[in-house]
Each structure stands twice: as structure tokens, then as C-alpha cells.
One Martini backbone bead per residue (centre of mass of N, CA, C, O) as a GRO file, in nm:
protein
  229
    1MET     BB    1   0.089   0.038   0.026
    2ARG     BB    2   0.071   0.350   0.005
    3LYS     BB    3   0.128   0.613   0.174
    4ARG     BB    4  -0.105   0.809   0.089
    5GLU     BB    5  -0.351   0.616   0.182
    6ARG     BB    6  -0.203   0.705   0.428
    7GLU     BB    7  -0.124   0.854   0.678
    8ASN     BB    8  -0.085   0.628   0.909
    9PRO     BB    9   0.087   0.405   1.057
   10CYS     BB   10   0.149   0.092   1.173
   11GLY     BB   11   0.162   0.064   1.503
   12VAL     BB   12   0.324  -0.201   1.499
   13CYS     BB   13   0.545  -0.211   1.218
   14GLY     BB   14   0.526   0.077   1.036
   15HIS     BB   15   0.346   0.028   0.815
   16TYR     BB   16   0.141   0.053   0.505
   17HIS     BB   17  -0.161  -0.049   0.640
   18LYS     BB   18  -0.444  -0.213   0.686
   19TYR     BB   19  -0.477  -0.348   0.981
   20GLU     BB   20  -0.801  -0.287   1.073
   21GLU     BB   21  -0.899  -0.477   0.779
   22GLY     BB   22  -0.666  -0.717   0.777
   23GLU     BB   23  -0.434  -0.662   0.619
   24VAL     BB   24  -0.130  -0.742   0.487
   25CYS     BB   25   0.165  -0.646   0.485
   26GLY     BB   26   0.414  -0.606   0.214
   27ILE     BB   27   0.688  -0.600   0.372
   28CYS     BB   28   0.652  -0.817   0.654
   29GLY     BB   29   0.343  -0.970   0.671
   30HIS     BB   30   0.181  -0.818   0.884
   31ARG     BB   31  -0.091  -0.952   1.106
   32PRO     BB   32  -0.342  -1.019   1.222
   33PRO     BB   33  -0.524  -1.237   1.380
   34ILE     BB   34  -0.681  -1.523   1.345
   35SER     BB   35  -0.953  -1.531   1.576
   36SER     BB   36  -1.284  -1.616   1.757
   37ASP     BB   37  -1.126  -1.656   2.001
   38ARG     BB   38  -1.064  -1.481   2.324
   39THR     BB   39  -0.866  -1.654   2.440
   40SER     BB   40  -0.659  -1.671   2.206
   41LEU     BB   41  -0.630  -1.421   2.207
   42GLN     BB   42  -0.507  -1.318   2.465
   43LEU     BB   43  -0.234  -1.520   2.445
   44SER     BB   44  -0.088  -1.407   2.234
   45ALA     BB   45  -0.005  -1.182   2.428
   46PHE     BB   46   0.180  -1.384   2.510
   47PRO     BB   47   0.478  -1.575   2.533
   48SER     BB   48   0.659  -1.864   2.525
   49VAL     BB   49   0.797  -2.049   2.706
   50ILE     BB   50   1.083  -2.246   2.735
   51PHE     BB   51   1.296  -2.096   2.998
   52PRO     BB   52   1.249  -1.979   3.275
   53ASP     BB   53   1.417  -1.684   3.300
   54PHE     BB   54   1.432  -1.677   3.006
   55LEU     BB   55   1.302  -1.821   2.722
   56TYR     BB   56   1.107  -1.640   2.450
   57LEU     BB   57   0.845  -1.700   2.254
   58GLY     BB   58   0.720  -1.507   1.971
   59SER     BB   59   0.549  -1.256   1.810
   60TYR     BB   60   0.562  -0.928   1.660
   61ASP     BB   61   0.327  -0.839   1.906
   62ASN     BB   62   0.481  -0.889   2.132
   63ALA     BB   63   0.711  -0.678   2.073
   64SER     BB   64   0.512  -0.445   2.095
   65ARG     BB   65   0.484  -0.509   2.387
   66SER     BB   66   0.663  -0.322   2.601
   67GLU     BB   67   0.503  -0.378   2.922
   68LEU     BB   68   0.439  -0.675   2.843
   69LEU     BB   69   0.751  -0.741   2.888
   70LYS     BB   70   0.851  -0.568   3.178
   71THR     BB   71   0.689  -0.789   3.337
   72GLN     BB   72   0.854  -1.034   3.273
   73GLY     BB   73   1.181  -0.956   3.221
   74ILE     BB   74   1.247  -0.847   2.938
   75THR     BB   75   1.567  -0.711   2.781
   76ARG     BB   76   1.568  -0.878   2.483
   77VAL     BB   77   1.584  -0.879   2.148
   78LEU     BB   78   1.514  -1.164   1.869
   79ASN     BB   79   1.544  -1.077   1.504
   80THR     BB   80   1.415  -1.254   1.260
   81VAL     BB   81   1.307  -0.982   1.083
   82PRO     BB   82   1.409  -0.743   0.917
   83ALA     BB   83   1.168  -0.602   0.865
   84CYS     BB   84   1.122  -0.566   1.144
   85GLN     BB   85   1.097  -0.336   1.365
   86ASN     BB   86   1.283  -0.189   1.623
   87LEU     BB   87   1.049  -0.019   1.869
   88TYR     BB   88   1.268   0.006   2.189
   89ARG     BB   89   1.560   0.120   2.174
   90ASN     BB   90   1.537   0.225   2.497
   91SER     BB   91   1.432  -0.063   2.619
   92PHE     BB   92   1.604  -0.251   2.468
   93ILE     BB   93   1.807  -0.512   2.324
   94TYR     BB   94   1.886  -0.606   1.993
   95HIS     BB   95   1.864  -0.826   1.750
   96CYS     BB   96   1.938  -0.884   1.404
   97LEU     BB   97   1.867  -1.040   1.139
   98GLN     BB   98   1.986  -1.025   0.786
   99ASP     BB   99   1.858  -1.279   0.670
  100ASP     BB  100   1.535  -1.384   0.485
  101LYS     BB  101   1.653  -1.723   0.423
  102ILE     BB  102   1.913  -1.759   0.593
  103LEU     BB  103   1.957  -1.874   0.845
  104GLN     BB  104   2.168  -1.743   1.178
  105PHE     BB  105   2.259  -1.968   1.391
  106ASP     BB  106   2.548  -1.878   1.503
  107ASP     BB  107   2.446  -1.556   1.543
  108ALA     BB  108   2.234  -1.649   1.764
  109ILE     BB  109   2.297  -1.825   1.959
  110GLN     BB  110   2.536  -1.641   2.039
  111PHE     BB  111   2.330  -1.429   2.175
  112LEU     BB  112   2.179  -1.626   2.359
  113GLU     BB  113   2.386  -1.687   2.523
  114GLN     BB  114   2.455  -1.421   2.647
  115CYS     BB  115   2.232  -1.393   2.786
  116GLU     BB  116   2.276  -1.648   2.985
  117LYS     BB  117   2.505  -1.540   3.125
  118ASP     BB  118   2.369  -1.265   3.206
  119LYS     BB  119   2.070  -1.312   3.312
  120ALA     BB  120   1.913  -1.287   3.065
  121ARG     BB  121   1.531  -1.205   2.929
  122VAL     BB  122   1.420  -1.340   2.596
  123LEU     BB  123   1.318  -1.245   2.292
  124VAL     BB  124   1.195  -1.475   1.993
  125HIS     BB  125   1.109  -1.302   1.715
  126CYS     BB  126   0.876  -1.309   1.440
  127MET     BB  127   0.571  -1.257   1.306
  128SER     BB  128   0.410  -1.571   1.427
  129GLY     BB  129   0.592  -1.729   1.577
  130LYS     BB  130   0.564  -2.027   1.388
  131ASN     BB  131   0.898  -2.034   1.230
  132ARG     BB  132   1.148  -1.933   1.261
  133SER     BB  133   1.192  -1.886   1.553
  134PRO     BB  134   1.156  -2.202   1.575
  135ALA     BB  135   1.422  -2.238   1.476
  136ILE     BB  136   1.637  -2.093   1.649
  137VAL     BB  137   1.525  -2.256   1.923
  138ILE     BB  138   1.596  -2.537   1.809
  139ALA     BB  139   1.909  -2.453   1.734
  140TYR     BB  140   2.000  -2.389   2.056
  141LEU     BB  141   1.930  -2.695   2.152
  142MET     BB  142   2.138  -2.859   1.967
  143ARG     BB  143   2.373  -2.706   2.097
  144SER     BB  144   2.295  -2.642   2.400
  145LYS     BB  145   2.224  -2.950   2.475
  146GLY     BB  146   2.237  -3.194   2.271
  147TRP     BB  147   2.008  -3.205   2.083
  148ARG     BB  148   1.847  -3.356   1.905
  149LEU     BB  149   1.585  -3.270   1.691
  150PRO     BB  150   1.321  -3.378   1.773
  151GLN     BB  151   1.351  -3.333   2.080
  152SER     BB  152   1.354  -2.987   1.986
  153TYR     BB  153   1.101  -2.977   1.830
  154GLN     BB  154   0.921  -3.099   2.026
  155TRP     BB  155   0.946  -2.890   2.312
  156VAL     BB  156   0.872  -2.650   2.111
  157LYS     BB  157   0.561  -2.765   2.057
  158GLU     BB  158   0.473  -2.796   2.364
  159ARG     BB  159   0.502  -2.479   2.407
  160ARG     BB  160   0.409  -2.381   2.118
  161SER     BB  161   0.146  -2.538   1.878
  162SER     BB  162   0.168  -2.344   1.654
  163VAL     BB  163   0.366  -2.415   1.512
  164GLU     BB  164   0.506  -2.391   1.153
  165LEU     BB  165   0.695  -2.557   0.964
  166SER     BB  166   0.865  -2.506   0.725
  167GLN     BB  167   1.082  -2.676   0.469
  168ALA     BB  168   1.296  -2.533   0.434
  169VAL     BB  169   1.380  -2.463   0.744
  170TYR     BB  170   1.395  -2.762   0.833
  171GLN     BB  171   1.600  -2.848   0.602
  172GLN     BB  172   1.825  -2.640   0.782
  173LEU     BB  173   1.824  -2.779   1.030
  174GLN     BB  174   1.923  -3.061   0.922
  175GLU     BB  175   2.200  -2.942   0.852
  176TYR     BB  176   2.271  -2.848   1.123
  177GLU     BB  177   2.248  -3.160   1.256
  178GLN     BB  178   2.512  -3.257   1.064
  179LYS     BB  179   2.699  -3.050   1.210
  180LEU     BB  180   2.723  -3.078   1.481
  181PHE     BB  181   2.697  -3.411   1.462
  182GLY     BB  182   2.757  -3.596   1.142
  183SER     BB  183   2.424  -3.599   1.142
  184SER     BB  184   2.104  -3.734   1.104
  185GLU     BB  185   1.803  -3.827   1.197
  186SER     BB  186   1.589  -3.760   0.942
  187ILE     BB  187   1.710  -3.881   0.741
  188ASN     BB  188   1.582  -4.135   0.859
  189PRO     BB  189   1.384  -4.388   0.741
  190SER     BB  190   1.242  -4.406   1.065
  191LEU     BB  191   1.206  -4.108   1.006
  192PRO     BB  192   1.035  -3.791   0.968
  193ALA     BB  193   1.102  -3.553   0.738
  194PHE     BB  194   0.851  -3.419   0.844
  195PRO     BB  195   0.657  -3.250   1.000
  196PRO     BB  196   0.367  -3.312   1.112
  197PRO     BB  197   0.033  -3.220   1.207
  198ALA     BB  198  -0.109  -3.110   1.440
  199GLY     BB  199  -0.158  -3.417   1.650
  200ALA     BB  200   0.015  -3.573   1.519
  201PRO     BB  201   0.150  -3.865   1.540
  202PHE     BB  202   0.434  -4.031   1.618
  203ASN     BB  203   0.559  -4.319   1.371
  204PHE     BB  204   0.808  -4.358   1.194
  205GLY     BB  205   0.673  -4.474   0.909
  206PHE     BB  206   0.428  -4.639   1.000
  207SER     BB  207   0.202  -4.824   1.026
  208LYS     BB  208  -0.016  -4.908   1.216
  209LYS     BB  209  -0.025  -5.237   1.158
  210PHE     BB  210   0.293  -5.265   1.225
  211LEU     BB  211   0.260  -5.133   1.509
  212ARG     BB  212   0.068  -5.390   1.611
  213MET     BB  213   0.284  -5.600   1.569
  214GLY     BB  214   0.487  -5.542   1.743
  215SER     BB  215   0.334  -5.504   2.016
  216HIS     BB  216   0.263  -5.808   1.998
  217LEU     BB  217   0.532  -5.913   1.985
  218VAL     BB  218   0.670  -5.809   2.246
  219LEU     BB  219   0.461  -5.940   2.457
  220VAL     BB  220   0.542  -6.223   2.358
  221ARG     BB  221   0.836  -6.182   2.445
  222LEU     BB  222   0.773  -6.118   2.758
  223ARG     BB  223   0.610  -6.386   2.824
  224GLU     BB  224   0.818  -6.523   2.828
  225VAL     BB  225   1.049  -6.439   2.987
  226CYS     BB  226   0.774  -6.315   3.182
  227PRO     BB  227   0.493  -6.508   3.290
  228LYS     BB  228   0.376  -6.255   3.424
  229ALA     BB  229   0.293  -6.032   3.228
   0.00000   0.00000   0.00000
């Protein structure tokens, strides 16, 4: 949307688009939450807690609520979207990733490790809090905790159920896992190559019939070894 079509910019992203009418910003992708559930809208104002007193994950809307962030004790912000403006430079310490396609995992993790060392609370955000910022947190878990990709993904997904990684971003995580550990568990044919939809069980690529057969065989074998089982 051209500037002359609207006198004042959006109060959240600072660009010119009809936020009140639901129009998506053509520059940074900012849009109002899509939900008819008031509870969901209220909860969306709060970032997800990945680690209490340290690591928080959220959206640009979360990052735009300075008083809420201060209430939670957040003093630093990791912005994963170059087009998103850092709104409160006088109140928070910002670190912004510069590439809008390739996620700079090592750069972001270095900032997060410094935050942890300083015992500072930090918010990691992208536009929706569903794709780029969760990927950064997952990469941080792999490097700092030594967790593999499936475990790191599950940890974040359980704490922020709205996470929806794109295939391109998930592939970057697979490559980063291979860089860290020399291999990628997700490339193993017995593991899912891409995260299943929310609520779908991890069946590791096997059919339900095969899993039922496997469970039956395990039970039979267990009874042979331990008759009282």
C-alpha cells in the first residue's frame, strides 16, 4: 500500500497497510491474529515460555507490547525478520538477523548464549511466531543442550503448539543438525523427514498395522521371558 493512501503507519510494524481491516503488510507480512476465540486472542498477547526466567518465543505482536515484556522481565529481543522494525531501542537490547531467507543459526545462538550468561530474559520472535523464530530456538537447543532435531522440535512444539515450520526452514535445521553431529536423525528413513501436522502422532514412518503387530510381538516375547507379565 502506498503511503499517500494512509496518513499514519501501522502502530505495530510501522509500515503503511490497513491493519484494522485485516490487510497483510506487503513489506514485512504483519497481519492481525486470525481467531474468533477470545481466549486464544488473549493468550496470543503473551509469548511462550521455553525456559522460565530466560528464553521466550513469540510473534511481532508480542514484541510490540513493551509494557507486557517489561512485566515479564524481558530485557533483550532477538528479531529474526529483517523487515520488522525494532520498536523500542531505548528500552530493550535488540539483535536482528540480516538474511530473510537463510537463518543465521550461529549468529543467533551466540546472542542467546550471551543472554544466558548475563542472566537476561530474551524474546525470540518472527512475524507470527510459527516458523523462523521457533527454528532459531530449536537450533539453540541442539547446540546448547546437545539434543537432536526431533527432541528439540518436540520440546518447542509442546510449549508453543502453533509452531508450523516450513519445509525450507526444516531443511535448514536438518543441515544444521548434520553440521553439529555429523549426521541427521531426520534423514534416517525410520524417522519422519518433515514434522507431522499438529496433533498427529509420531509413528516414525510405519503404518498403524505394522505398529500393532510390533506391539503384539513385543508382548509375546515379554511373556516368554517373564511369564507373569
